[in-house]
Tab-separated table of C-alpha atoms in Angstrom:
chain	number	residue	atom	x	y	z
A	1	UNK	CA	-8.360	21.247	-2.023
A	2	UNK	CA	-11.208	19.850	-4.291
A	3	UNK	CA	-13.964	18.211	-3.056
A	4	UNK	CA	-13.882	15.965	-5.809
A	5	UNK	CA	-10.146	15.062	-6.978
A	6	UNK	CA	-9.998	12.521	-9.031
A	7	UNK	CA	-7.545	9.821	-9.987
A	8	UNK	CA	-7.026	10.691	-13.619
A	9	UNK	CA	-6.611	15.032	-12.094
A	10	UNK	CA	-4.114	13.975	-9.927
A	11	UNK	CA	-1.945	11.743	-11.838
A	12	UNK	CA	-2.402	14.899	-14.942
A	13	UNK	CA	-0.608	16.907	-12.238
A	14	UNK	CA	1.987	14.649	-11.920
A	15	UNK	CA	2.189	13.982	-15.456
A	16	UNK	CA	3.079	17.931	-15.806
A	17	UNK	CA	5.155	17.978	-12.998
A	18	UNK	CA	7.668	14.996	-12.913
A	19	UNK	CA	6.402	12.904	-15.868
A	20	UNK	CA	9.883	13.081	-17.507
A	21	UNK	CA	11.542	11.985	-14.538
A	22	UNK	CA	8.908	9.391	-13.715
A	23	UNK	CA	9.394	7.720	-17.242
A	24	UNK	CA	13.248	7.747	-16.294
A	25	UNK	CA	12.659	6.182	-13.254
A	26	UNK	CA	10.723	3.092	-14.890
A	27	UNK	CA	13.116	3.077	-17.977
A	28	UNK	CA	15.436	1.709	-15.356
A	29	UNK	CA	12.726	-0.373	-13.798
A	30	UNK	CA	12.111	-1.899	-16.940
A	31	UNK	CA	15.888	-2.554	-17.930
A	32	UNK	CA	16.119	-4.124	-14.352
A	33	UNK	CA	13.324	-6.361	-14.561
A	34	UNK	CA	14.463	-8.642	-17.203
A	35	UNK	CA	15.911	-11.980	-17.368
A	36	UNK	CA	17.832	-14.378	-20.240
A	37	UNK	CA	15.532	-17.019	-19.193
A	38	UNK	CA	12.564	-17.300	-21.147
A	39	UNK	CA	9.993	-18.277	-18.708
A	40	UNK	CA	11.848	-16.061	-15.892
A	41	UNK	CA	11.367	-12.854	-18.495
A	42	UNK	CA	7.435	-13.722	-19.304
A	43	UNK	CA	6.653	-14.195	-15.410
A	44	UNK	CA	8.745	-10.962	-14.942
A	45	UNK	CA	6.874	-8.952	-17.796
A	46	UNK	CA	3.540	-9.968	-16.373
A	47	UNK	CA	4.459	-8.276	-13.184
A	48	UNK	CA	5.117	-5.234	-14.945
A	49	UNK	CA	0.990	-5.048	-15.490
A	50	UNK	CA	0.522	-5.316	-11.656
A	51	UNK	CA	2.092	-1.853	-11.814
A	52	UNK	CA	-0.957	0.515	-11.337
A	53	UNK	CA	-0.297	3.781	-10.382
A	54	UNK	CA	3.072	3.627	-9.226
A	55	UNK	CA	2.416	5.124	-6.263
A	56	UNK	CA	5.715	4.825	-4.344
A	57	UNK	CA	7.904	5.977	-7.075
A	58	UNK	CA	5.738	8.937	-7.878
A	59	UNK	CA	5.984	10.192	-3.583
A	60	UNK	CA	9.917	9.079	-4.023
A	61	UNK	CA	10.075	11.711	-6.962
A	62	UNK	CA	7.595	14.119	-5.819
A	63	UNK	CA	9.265	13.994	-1.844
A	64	UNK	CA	13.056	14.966	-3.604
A	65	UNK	CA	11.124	17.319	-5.957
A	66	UNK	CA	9.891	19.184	-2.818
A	67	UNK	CA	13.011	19.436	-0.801
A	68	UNK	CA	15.768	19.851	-3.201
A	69	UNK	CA	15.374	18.177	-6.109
A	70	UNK	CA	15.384	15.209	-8.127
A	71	UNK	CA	19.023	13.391	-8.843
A	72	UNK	CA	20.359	10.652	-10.754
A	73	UNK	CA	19.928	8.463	-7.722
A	74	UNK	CA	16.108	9.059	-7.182
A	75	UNK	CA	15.776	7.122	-10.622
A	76	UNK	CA	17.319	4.099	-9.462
A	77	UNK	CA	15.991	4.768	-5.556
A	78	UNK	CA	12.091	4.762	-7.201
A	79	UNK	CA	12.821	1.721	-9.257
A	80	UNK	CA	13.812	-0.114	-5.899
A	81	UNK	CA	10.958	0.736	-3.775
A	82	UNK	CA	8.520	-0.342	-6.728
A	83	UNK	CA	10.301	-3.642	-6.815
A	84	UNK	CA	9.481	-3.926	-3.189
A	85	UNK	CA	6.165	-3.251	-3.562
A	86	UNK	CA	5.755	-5.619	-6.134
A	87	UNK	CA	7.374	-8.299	-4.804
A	88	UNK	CA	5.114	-7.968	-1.980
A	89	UNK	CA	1.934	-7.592	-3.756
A	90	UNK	CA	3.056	-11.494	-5.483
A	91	UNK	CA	3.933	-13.019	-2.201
A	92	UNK	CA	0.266	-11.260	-0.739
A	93	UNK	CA	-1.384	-12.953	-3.692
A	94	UNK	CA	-0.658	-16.530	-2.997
A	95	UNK	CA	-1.438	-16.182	1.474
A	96	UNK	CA	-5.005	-14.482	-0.181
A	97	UNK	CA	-5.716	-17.172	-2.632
A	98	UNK	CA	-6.007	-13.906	-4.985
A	99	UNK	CA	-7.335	-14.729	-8.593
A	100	UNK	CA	-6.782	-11.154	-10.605
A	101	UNK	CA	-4.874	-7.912	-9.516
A	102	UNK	CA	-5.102	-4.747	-11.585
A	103	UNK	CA	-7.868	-6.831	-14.027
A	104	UNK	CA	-5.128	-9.500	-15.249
A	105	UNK	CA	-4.496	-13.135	-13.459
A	106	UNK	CA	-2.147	-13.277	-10.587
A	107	UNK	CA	0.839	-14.934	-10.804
A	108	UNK	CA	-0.099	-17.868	-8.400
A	109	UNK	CA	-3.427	-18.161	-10.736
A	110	UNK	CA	-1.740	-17.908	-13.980
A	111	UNK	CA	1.200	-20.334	-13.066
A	112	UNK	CA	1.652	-21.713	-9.684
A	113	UNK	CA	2.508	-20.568	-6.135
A	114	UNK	CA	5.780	-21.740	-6.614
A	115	UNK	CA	6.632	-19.355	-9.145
A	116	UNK	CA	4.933	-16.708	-7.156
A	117	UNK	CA	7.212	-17.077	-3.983
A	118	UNK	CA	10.403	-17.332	-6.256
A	119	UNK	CA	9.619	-14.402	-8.330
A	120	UNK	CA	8.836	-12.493	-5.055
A	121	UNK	CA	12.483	-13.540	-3.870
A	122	UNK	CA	13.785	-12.604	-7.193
A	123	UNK	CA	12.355	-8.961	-6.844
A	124	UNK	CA	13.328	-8.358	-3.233
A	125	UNK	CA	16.458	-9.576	-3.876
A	126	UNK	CA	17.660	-7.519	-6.945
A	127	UNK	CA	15.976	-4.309	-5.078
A	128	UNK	CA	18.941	-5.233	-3.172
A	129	UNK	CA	21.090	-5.503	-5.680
A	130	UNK	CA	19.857	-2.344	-7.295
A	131	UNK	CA	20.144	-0.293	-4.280
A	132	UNK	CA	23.849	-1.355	-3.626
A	133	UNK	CA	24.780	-0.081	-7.305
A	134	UNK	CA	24.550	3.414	-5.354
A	135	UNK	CA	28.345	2.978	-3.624
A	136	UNK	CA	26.041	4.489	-0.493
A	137	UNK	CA	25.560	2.164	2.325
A	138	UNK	CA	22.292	4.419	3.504
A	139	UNK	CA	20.014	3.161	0.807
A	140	UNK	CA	20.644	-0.372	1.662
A	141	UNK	CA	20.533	-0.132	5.357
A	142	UNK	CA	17.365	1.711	5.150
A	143	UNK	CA	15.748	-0.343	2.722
A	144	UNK	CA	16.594	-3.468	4.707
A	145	UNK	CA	15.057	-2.111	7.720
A	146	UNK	CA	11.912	-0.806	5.897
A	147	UNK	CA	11.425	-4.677	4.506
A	148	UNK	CA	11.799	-6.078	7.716
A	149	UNK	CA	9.352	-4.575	8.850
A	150	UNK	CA	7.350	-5.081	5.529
A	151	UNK	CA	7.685	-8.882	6.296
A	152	UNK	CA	7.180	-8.731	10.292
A	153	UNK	CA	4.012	-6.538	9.602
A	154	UNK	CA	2.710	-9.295	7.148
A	155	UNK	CA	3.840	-12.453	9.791
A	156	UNK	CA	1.747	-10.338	12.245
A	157	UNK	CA	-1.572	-10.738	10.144
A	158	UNK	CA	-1.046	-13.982	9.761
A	159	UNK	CA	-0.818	-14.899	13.452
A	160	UNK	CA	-3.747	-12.646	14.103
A	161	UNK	CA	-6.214	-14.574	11.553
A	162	UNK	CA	-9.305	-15.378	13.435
A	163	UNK	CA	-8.404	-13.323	16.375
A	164	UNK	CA	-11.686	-11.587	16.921
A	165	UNK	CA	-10.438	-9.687	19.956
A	166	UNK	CA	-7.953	-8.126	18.147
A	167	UNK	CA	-7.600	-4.330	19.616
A	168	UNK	CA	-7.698	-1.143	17.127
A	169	UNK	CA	-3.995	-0.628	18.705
A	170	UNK	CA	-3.337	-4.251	17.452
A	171	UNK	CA	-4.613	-3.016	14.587
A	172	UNK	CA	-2.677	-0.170	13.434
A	173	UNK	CA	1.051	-2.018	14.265
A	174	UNK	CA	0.028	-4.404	11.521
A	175	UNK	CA	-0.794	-2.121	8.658
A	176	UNK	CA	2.056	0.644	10.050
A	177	UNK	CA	4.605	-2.447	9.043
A	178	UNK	CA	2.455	-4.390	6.074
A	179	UNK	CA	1.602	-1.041	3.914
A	180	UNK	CA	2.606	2.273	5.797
A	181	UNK	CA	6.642	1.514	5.895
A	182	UNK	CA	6.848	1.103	1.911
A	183	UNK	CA	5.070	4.698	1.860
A	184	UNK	CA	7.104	5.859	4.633
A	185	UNK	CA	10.521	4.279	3.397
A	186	UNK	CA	9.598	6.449	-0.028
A	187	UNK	CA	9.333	9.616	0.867
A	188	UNK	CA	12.085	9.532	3.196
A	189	UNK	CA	14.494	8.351	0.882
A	190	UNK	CA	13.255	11.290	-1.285
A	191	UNK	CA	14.387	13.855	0.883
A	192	UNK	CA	17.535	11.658	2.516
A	193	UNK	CA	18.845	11.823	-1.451
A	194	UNK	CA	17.912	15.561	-2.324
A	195	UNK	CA	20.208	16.683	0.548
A	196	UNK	CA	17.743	17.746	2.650
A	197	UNK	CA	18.251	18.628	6.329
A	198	UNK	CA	17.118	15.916	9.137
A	199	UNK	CA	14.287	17.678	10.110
A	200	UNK	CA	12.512	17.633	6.943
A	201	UNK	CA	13.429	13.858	6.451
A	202	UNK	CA	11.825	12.796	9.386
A	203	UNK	CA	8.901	15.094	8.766
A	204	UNK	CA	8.787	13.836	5.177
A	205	UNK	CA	8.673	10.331	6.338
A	206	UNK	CA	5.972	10.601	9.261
A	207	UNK	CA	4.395	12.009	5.857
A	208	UNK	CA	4.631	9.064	4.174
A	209	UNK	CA	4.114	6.846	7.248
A	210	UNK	CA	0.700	8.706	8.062
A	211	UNK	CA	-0.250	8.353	4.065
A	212	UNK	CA	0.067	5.108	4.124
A	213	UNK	CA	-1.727	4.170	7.053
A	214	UNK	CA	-5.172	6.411	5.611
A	215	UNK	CA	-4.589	4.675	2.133
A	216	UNK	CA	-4.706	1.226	3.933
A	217	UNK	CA	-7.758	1.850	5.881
A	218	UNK	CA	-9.393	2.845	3.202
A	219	UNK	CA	-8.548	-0.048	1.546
A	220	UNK	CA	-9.608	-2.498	4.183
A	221	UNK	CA	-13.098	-0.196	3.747
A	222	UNK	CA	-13.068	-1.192	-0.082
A	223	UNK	CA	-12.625	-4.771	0.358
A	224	UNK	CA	-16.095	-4.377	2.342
A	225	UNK	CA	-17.794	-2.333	0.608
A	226	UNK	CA	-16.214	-2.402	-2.953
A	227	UNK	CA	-17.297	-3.510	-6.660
A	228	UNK	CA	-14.532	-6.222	-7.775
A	229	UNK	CA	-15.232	-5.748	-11.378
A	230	UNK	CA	-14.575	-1.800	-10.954
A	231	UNK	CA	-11.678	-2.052	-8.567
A	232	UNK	CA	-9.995	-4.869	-10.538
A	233	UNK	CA	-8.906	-7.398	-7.797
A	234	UNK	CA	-10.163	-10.034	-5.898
A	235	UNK	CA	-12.514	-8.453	-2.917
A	236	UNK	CA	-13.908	-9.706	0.278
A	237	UNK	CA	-10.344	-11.872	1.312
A	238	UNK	CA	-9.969	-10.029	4.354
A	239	UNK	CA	-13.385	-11.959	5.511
A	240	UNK	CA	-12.035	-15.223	3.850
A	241	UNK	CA	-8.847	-15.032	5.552
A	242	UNK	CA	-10.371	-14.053	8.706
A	243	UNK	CA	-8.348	-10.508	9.240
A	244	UNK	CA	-10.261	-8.415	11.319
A	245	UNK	CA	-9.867	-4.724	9.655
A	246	UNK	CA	-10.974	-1.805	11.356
A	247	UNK	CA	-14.566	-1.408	10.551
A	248	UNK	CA	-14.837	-5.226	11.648
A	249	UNK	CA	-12.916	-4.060	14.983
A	250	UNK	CA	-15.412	-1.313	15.718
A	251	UNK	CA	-18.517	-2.990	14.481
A	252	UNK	CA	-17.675	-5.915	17.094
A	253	UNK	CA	-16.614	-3.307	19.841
A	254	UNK	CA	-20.050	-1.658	19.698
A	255	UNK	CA	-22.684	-4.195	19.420
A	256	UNK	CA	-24.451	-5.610	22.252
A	257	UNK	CA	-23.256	-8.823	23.837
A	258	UNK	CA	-26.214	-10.801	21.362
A	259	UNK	CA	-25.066	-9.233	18.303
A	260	UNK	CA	-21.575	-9.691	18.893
A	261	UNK	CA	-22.040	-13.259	19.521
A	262	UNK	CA	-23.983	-13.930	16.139
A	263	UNK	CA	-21.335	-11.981	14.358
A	264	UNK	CA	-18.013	-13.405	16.327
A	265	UNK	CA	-19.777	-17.112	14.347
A	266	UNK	CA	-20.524	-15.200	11.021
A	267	UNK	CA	-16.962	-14.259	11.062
A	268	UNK	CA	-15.148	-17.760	12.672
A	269	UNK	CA	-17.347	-19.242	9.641
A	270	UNK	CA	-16.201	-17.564	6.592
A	271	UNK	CA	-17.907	-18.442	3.423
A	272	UNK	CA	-19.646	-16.787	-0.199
A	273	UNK	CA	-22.358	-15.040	1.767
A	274	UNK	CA	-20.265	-13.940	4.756
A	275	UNK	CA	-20.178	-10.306	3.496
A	276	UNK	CA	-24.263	-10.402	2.927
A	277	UNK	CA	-24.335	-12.206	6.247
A	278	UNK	CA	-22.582	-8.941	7.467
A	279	UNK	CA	-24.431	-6.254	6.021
A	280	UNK	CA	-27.558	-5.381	7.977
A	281	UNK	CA	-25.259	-5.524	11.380
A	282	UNK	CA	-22.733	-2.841	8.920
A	283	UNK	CA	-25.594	-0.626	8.017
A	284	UNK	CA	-27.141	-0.508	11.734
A	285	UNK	CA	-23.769	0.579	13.192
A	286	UNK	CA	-21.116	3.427	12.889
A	287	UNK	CA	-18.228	1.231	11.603
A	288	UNK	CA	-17.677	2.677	8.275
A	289	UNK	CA	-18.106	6.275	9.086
A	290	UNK	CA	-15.620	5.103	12.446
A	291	UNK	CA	-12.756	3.369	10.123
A	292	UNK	CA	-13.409	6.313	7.724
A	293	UNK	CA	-13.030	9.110	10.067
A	294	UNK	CA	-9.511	7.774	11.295
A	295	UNK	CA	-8.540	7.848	7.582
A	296	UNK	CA	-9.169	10.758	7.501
A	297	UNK	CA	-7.335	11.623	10.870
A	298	UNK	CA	-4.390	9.972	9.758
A	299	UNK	CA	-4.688	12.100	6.407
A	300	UNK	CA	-4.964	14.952	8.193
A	301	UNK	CA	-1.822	14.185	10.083
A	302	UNK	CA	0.464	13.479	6.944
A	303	UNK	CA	-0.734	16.997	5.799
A	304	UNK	CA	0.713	18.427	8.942
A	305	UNK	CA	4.145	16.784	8.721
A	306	UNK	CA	4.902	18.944	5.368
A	307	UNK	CA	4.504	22.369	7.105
A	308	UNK	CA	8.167	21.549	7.443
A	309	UNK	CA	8.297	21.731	3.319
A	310	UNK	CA	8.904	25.048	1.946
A	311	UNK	CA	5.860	25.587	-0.519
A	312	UNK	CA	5.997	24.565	-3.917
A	313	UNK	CA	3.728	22.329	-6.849
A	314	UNK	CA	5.599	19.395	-5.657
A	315	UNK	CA	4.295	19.730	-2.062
A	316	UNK	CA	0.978	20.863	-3.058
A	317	UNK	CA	0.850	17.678	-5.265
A	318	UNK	CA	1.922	15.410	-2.017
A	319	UNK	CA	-1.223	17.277	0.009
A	320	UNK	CA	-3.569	16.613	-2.204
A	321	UNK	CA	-2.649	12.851	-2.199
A	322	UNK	CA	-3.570	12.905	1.275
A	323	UNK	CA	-7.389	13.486	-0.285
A	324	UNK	CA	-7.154	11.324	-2.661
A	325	UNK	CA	-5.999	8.276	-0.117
A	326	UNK	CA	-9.125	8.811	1.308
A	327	UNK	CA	-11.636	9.901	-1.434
A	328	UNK	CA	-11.412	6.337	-3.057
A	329	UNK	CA	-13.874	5.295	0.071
A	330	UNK	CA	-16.972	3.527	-1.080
């Protein structure tokens, strides 16, 4: 693996690999995501540009593509797990008081939060809808269960805002529900669809599971540390809505009693120079290297679960995002 993969290398690989399935896949996204309704259709086609790298489709697609191959289904199965994640990523916008996403407005910015929570519903909803269209009572049960826990993971962080004792353990429940499930949910439905056998589809989804736990750490390392003009979205709401993230978890866990007093107020205080406040007691302590080390553990553990996988591009392709989760760190 490269010691320097980058976004646009890895998404030329899957370009070569499943980009004709991958355009199938959002035909039917697109055809789905449409309304009579004038205003409903323009809210609905601003979504679209929220879209990014369509991450969960592309592990969907590359997880059947690994254990059996892709089918009809997998089309309609990616479409539903990017509604999810979209509906999701509206409904996070308006609890973060989140002004862009992907370098346009957010929904809740452009129009109202109103519109933002309806649209949400209107997206989880027809993934619903979608998935049912299969005549297979699987999709839907797991689906259901994976955004239940999407939802309970999210309640979670809210009830834990400004809980500055909040454990590493405490942690890692909340992200394994908010971001890893969707991951998770994705590549296990991959396999589930290509026929694979049970062992694989569990190993595929502690894949997915593991992926999706690195990519959110790292993430939670970005809104530290990141540039909000390069990354494209609003930065530093983690400190504004008083979530303690990992780095923020170790950093208070080894400071002395003085320093961990000054930063506890920083923290129960958040305002524009909270971050800046932050930054000397950041540099003088192992947080970041901490938080990214367990990405990387966590990567390293998703790599494991495809020894299961017999080798092929499509599994090299999923072991390489495992790198990649964890390469977009500072």
């Amino acid at each position: 693996m490269g010691d320097h993969l980058t976004t646009h290398d890895l998404l030329a690989r899957v370009e070569e690999l499943i980009g004709g399935e991958l355009e199938q896949a959002e035909r039917v996204f697109l055809s789905e995501v449409s309304s009579k309704h004038p205003y409903v259709h323009d809210v609905l086609q601003h979504i679209t540009r929220f879209q990014g790298k369509r991450l969960r489709p592309i592990l969907l697609l590359l997880s059947a593509a690994a254990t059996g191959g892709i089918k009809e289904s997998h089309y309609v199965l990616a479409s539903v797990v990017e509604m999810i994640h979209l509906a999701t990523l509206v409904h996070d916008d308006v609890l973060d008081d989140a002004l862009i996403r992907r370098h346009v407005a957010t929904v809740n910015s452009r129009w109202n939060n109103e519109t933002s929570v309806l649209v949400g519903d209107f997206l989880f909803t027809h993934a619903f809808h979608l998935s049912a269209s299969l005549g297979d009572a699987r999709a839907c049960r797991l689906i259901g269960r994976a955004t239940n826990l999407v939802c309970e993971g999210e309640l979670a962080q809210i009830y834990e805002r400004g809980n500055l004792s909040l454990s590493e353990e405490q942690y890692l429940q909340i992200i394994n529900g908010k971001t890893a499930e969707l991951c998770a949910i994705s590549t296990e439905l991959g396999a589930l669809y290509a026929d694979a056998d049970e062992q694989i589809v569990e190993a595929l989804e502690d894949y997915g599971r593991a992926l999706g736990v690195a990519f959110q750490i790292t993430d939670d390392l970005l809104d530290l540390l990141g540039d909000e003009a390069q990354m494209g979205k609003s930065l530093g709401s983690d400190l504004q809505k008083e979530k303690l993230t990992l780095p923020l978890i170790r950093l208070l866990d080894q400071s002395s009693p003085e320093d961990q007093a000054t930063i506890q107020e920083i923290l129960s205080q958040p305002d524009q120079e909270t971050k800046s406040r932050l930054a000397q007691f950041i540099k003088n302590s192992d947080a970041i290297e901490y938080a990214a080390n367990r990405a990387r553990d966590f990567a390293k553990q998703a790599r494991e679960s495809l020894k299961f996988c017999p080798p092929s591009p499509a599994r090299q392709i999923l072991e390489e995002l495992t790198e990649f989760a964890i390469q977009r760190t500072i």
